[in-house]
Coordinates of N, CA and C in Angstrom, one line a residue:
M1 N 28.8 108.3 -0.8 CA 29.1 107.8 0.5 C 30.2 106.7 0.4
A2 N 31.1 106.8 1.2 CA 32.2 105.8 1.2 C 31.9 104.6 2.1
F3 N 31.9 103.5 1.6 CA 31.5 102.3 2.3 C 32.8 101.6 2.8
Q4 N 32.8 101.0 4.0 CA 33.9 100.2 4.5 C 33.4 98.9 5.0
D5 N 34.3 97.9 4.8 CA 33.9 96.5 5.3 C 33.6 96.6 6.8
R6 N 32.5 95.8 7.1 CA 32.1 95.8 8.5 C 31.9 94.4 9.0
S7 N 32.1 94.1 10.2 CA 32.0 92.8 10.8 C 30.6 92.7 11.5
L8 N 29.8 91.7 11.1 CA 28.5 91.5 11.7 C 28.5 90.1 12.3
T9 N 27.5 89.8 13.1 CA 27.3 88.5 13.8 C 26.1 87.8 13.2
C10 N 26.3 86.6 12.8 CA 25.2 85.8 12.3 C 24.2 85.4 13.4
V11 N 22.9 85.6 13.1 CA 21.9 85.3 14.1 C 21.7 83.8 14.3
D12 N 22.1 83.0 13.3 CA 21.9 81.6 13.5 C 23.1 80.9 14.2
C13 N 24.3 81.1 13.7 CA 25.4 80.4 14.2 C 26.3 81.2 15.2
G14 N 26.1 82.5 15.2 CA 26.8 83.4 16.1 C 28.2 83.8 15.7
Q15 N 28.6 83.3 14.5 CA 30.0 83.6 14.0 C 30.0 85.0 13.3
Q16 N 31.2 85.6 13.3 CA 31.4 86.9 12.7 C 31.5 86.7 11.2
F17 N 30.9 87.6 10.4 CA 31.1 87.6 8.9 C 31.2 89.0 8.5
V18 N 31.8 89.2 7.3 CA 32.1 90.5 6.8 C 31.0 91.0 5.8
F19 N 30.5 92.1 6.1 CA 29.5 92.8 5.2 C 30.4 93.8 4.4
T20 N 30.8 93.4 3.2 CA 31.8 94.1 2.5 C 31.3 95.5 2.0
A21 N 32.2 96.3 1.6 CA 31.8 97.7 1.1 C 31.0 97.5 -0.2
G22 N 31.4 96.5 -1.0 CA 30.7 96.3 -2.3 C 29.2 95.8 -2.0
E23 N 29.1 94.9 -1.0 CA 27.7 94.5 -0.6 C 26.9 95.6 -0.1
Q24 N 27.5 96.5 0.7 CA 26.8 97.6 1.2 C 26.3 98.6 0.1
E25 N 27.2 98.8 -0.9 CA 26.8 99.6 -2.0 C 25.7 99.0 -2.8
F26 N 25.7 97.7 -3.0 CA 24.6 96.9 -3.7 C 23.3 97.1 -2.9
Y27 N 23.4 96.9 -1.6 CA 22.2 97.1 -0.7 C 21.6 98.5 -0.9
E28 N 22.4 99.5 -0.9 CA 21.9 100.8 -1.1 C 21.3 101.0 -2.4
Q29 N 21.9 100.5 -3.5 CA 21.4 100.7 -4.8 C 20.0 100.0 -5.0
K30 N 19.8 98.9 -4.3 CA 18.6 98.1 -4.4 C 17.5 98.7 -3.4
G31 N 17.9 99.6 -2.5 CA 17.0 100.2 -1.6 C 16.7 99.4 -0.4
F32 N 17.6 98.4 -0.1 CA 17.5 97.6 1.1 C 17.8 98.4 2.3
V33 N 17.0 98.3 3.3 CA 17.2 99.1 4.5 C 17.8 98.3 5.7
N34 N 17.7 96.9 5.6 CA 18.2 96.1 6.7 C 19.5 95.4 6.3
E35 N 20.4 95.3 7.2 CA 21.7 94.7 7.0 C 21.4 93.1 6.9
P36 N 22.3 92.4 6.3 CA 22.2 90.9 6.4 C 22.3 90.4 7.8
K37 N 21.5 89.4 8.1 CA 21.5 88.8 9.5 C 22.3 87.5 9.5
R38 N 22.5 86.9 8.4 CA 23.1 85.6 8.4 C 24.4 85.5 7.5
C39 N 25.3 84.7 8.0 CA 26.5 84.5 7.1 C 26.1 83.7 5.9
K40 N 27.0 83.6 4.9 CA 26.7 83.0 3.7 C 26.3 81.5 3.9
G41 N 27.0 80.8 4.8 CA 26.7 79.4 5.0 C 25.3 79.2 5.6
C42 N 24.9 80.0 6.6 CA 23.6 79.8 7.2 C 22.5 80.3 6.2
K43 N 22.8 81.3 5.4 CA 21.8 81.8 4.4 C 21.5 80.7 3.4
T44 N 22.6 80.0 2.9 CA 22.4 78.9 2.0 C 21.6 77.8 2.6
V45 N 21.9 77.4 3.8 CA 21.1 76.3 4.5 C 19.7 76.7 4.6
R46 N 19.4 78.0 5.0 CA 18.1 78.4 5.2 C 17.3 78.4 3.9
K47 N 17.9 78.9 2.8 CA 17.2 78.9 1.5 C 16.9 77.5 1.0
G48 N 17.8 76.6 1.3 CA 17.6 75.2 0.8 C 16.6 74.4 1.6
T49 N 16.0 75.0 2.6 CA 15.1 74.2 3.4 C 13.7 75.0 3.5
G50 N 13.4 75.8 2.5 CA 12.1 76.4 2.5 C 12.1 77.7 3.4
G51 N 13.2 78.2 3.9 CA 13.2 79.4 4.7 C 12.8 79.3 6.1
H52 N 12.6 78.1 6.6 CA 12.1 77.9 8.0 C 13.0 77.1 8.9
G53 N 14.2 76.9 8.4 CA 15.2 76.2 9.2 C 15.0 74.7 9.2
G54 N 14.1 74.2 8.4 CA 13.9 72.7 8.3 C 13.1 72.4 7.1
P55 N 12.9 71.1 6.8 CA 12.1 70.7 5.7 C 10.7 71.3 5.8
R56 N 10.1 71.6 4.6 CA 8.7 72.1 4.6 C 7.8 71.0 5.1
Q57 N 6.9 71.4 6.0 CA 6.0 70.5 6.7 C 4.7 70.4 5.8
E58 N 4.3 69.2 5.6 CA 3.0 69.0 4.8 C 2.0 68.4 5.8
F59 N 0.7 68.8 5.6 CA -0.4 68.3 6.4 C -1.3 67.5 5.6
E60 N -1.7 66.3 6.0 CA -2.6 65.4 5.3 C -4.0 65.9 5.5
V61 N -4.8 66.1 4.5 CA -6.2 66.5 4.6 C -7.0 65.8 3.5
V62 N -8.3 66.0 3.7 CA -9.3 65.5 2.7 C -9.8 66.7 2.0
C63 N -9.8 66.7 0.6 CA -10.3 67.8 -0.2 C -11.8 68.0 0.1
S64 N -12.1 69.3 0.4 CA -13.5 69.7 0.7 C -14.4 69.5 -0.5
A65 N -13.9 69.5 -1.7 CA -14.7 69.4 -2.9 C -14.9 68.0 -3.4
C66 N -13.8 67.3 -3.6 CA -13.9 65.9 -4.2 C -13.7 64.8 -3.2
G67 N -13.2 65.1 -2.0 CA -13.1 64.0 -1.0 C -11.8 63.2 -1.1
Q68 N -10.9 63.6 -2.1 CA -9.6 62.9 -2.2 C -8.7 63.2 -1.1
Q69 N -7.8 62.3 -0.7 CA -6.7 62.5 0.2 C -5.7 63.4 -0.5
T70 N -5.2 64.4 0.2 CA -4.1 65.3 -0.4 C -3.3 65.8 0.8
S71 N -2.3 66.6 0.4 CA -1.5 67.3 1.5 C -1.3 68.7 1.1
V72 N -1.2 69.5 2.1 CA -1.1 71.0 1.9 C 0.1 71.5 2.8
P73 N 0.7 72.6 2.4 CA 1.9 73.1 3.1 C 1.6 74.1 4.2
F74 N 0.3 74.0 4.8 CA -0.1 74.9 5.9 C -1.0 74.0 6.8
K75 N -1.1 74.5 8.0 CA -2.0 73.8 9.0 C -3.4 74.3 8.7
P76 N -4.3 73.4 8.3 CA -5.6 73.8 8.0 C -6.4 74.1 9.3
T77 N -7.4 75.0 9.2 CA -8.3 75.3 10.3 C -9.6 74.7 10.0
L78 N -10.4 74.4 11.1 CA -11.7 73.8 10.9 C -12.7 74.6 10.2
D79 N -12.6 75.9 10.3 CA -13.6 76.8 9.8 C -13.5 77.1 8.3
K80 N -12.4 76.7 7.6 CA -12.2 77.0 6.2 C -12.0 75.7 5.4
P81 N -12.6 75.6 4.2 CA -12.4 74.5 3.4 C -11.0 74.4 2.8
V82 N -10.6 73.1 2.6 CA -9.2 72.9 2.0 C -9.4 72.1 0.7
F83 N -8.7 72.5 -0.3 CA -8.9 71.8 -1.6 C -7.6 71.2 -2.1
C84 N -7.7 70.1 -2.9 CA -6.6 69.5 -3.6 C -6.2 70.5 -4.7
K85 N -5.1 70.3 -5.3 CA -4.6 71.3 -6.3 C -5.6 71.4 -7.5
P86 N -6.1 70.2 -8.1 CA -7.0 70.4 -9.2 C -8.3 71.1 -8.8
C87 N -8.8 70.8 -7.7 CA -10.1 71.5 -7.2 C -9.8 73.0 -6.9
F88 N -8.6 73.3 -6.4 CA -8.3 74.7 -6.1 C -8.2 75.5 -7.4
V89 N -7.5 74.9 -8.4 CA -7.3 75.6 -9.7 C -8.7 75.8 -10.3
A90 N -9.5 74.7 -10.3 CA -10.9 74.8 -10.9 C -11.7 75.9 -10.2
K91 N -11.7 75.9 -8.9 CA -12.4 76.9 -8.1 C -11.9 78.3 -8.4
R92 N -10.6 78.5 -8.4 CA -10.0 79.8 -8.7 C -10.4 80.3 -10.1
S93 N -10.5 79.4 -11.1 CA -10.8 79.9 -12.4 C -12.3 80.3 -12.6
T94 N -13.2 79.9 -11.6 CA -14.6 80.3 -11.7 C -14.8 81.6 -10.9
M95 N -13.8 82.1 -10.2 CA -14.0 83.4 -9.4 C -13.9 84.6 -10.3

């Protein structure tokens, strides 16, 4: 299959960027089915911020096992226990 450079629009900044023939060939070799959605600049910014467009949010919680104050990278729910890292690792090793 002959690939040709194509112009795409970045979903973040709206600018045009080139999806080169070489990149298209690479995507095909890797089995990727979706075209890139972001220009190189926006992709770099997104990767540098945890993939969510901003700094990773941490939530302050109390460990359900030892009672120590800790933070977790997800919003905890009331129906599930939350553990600090040492308690989580200890609990996981006993499973």
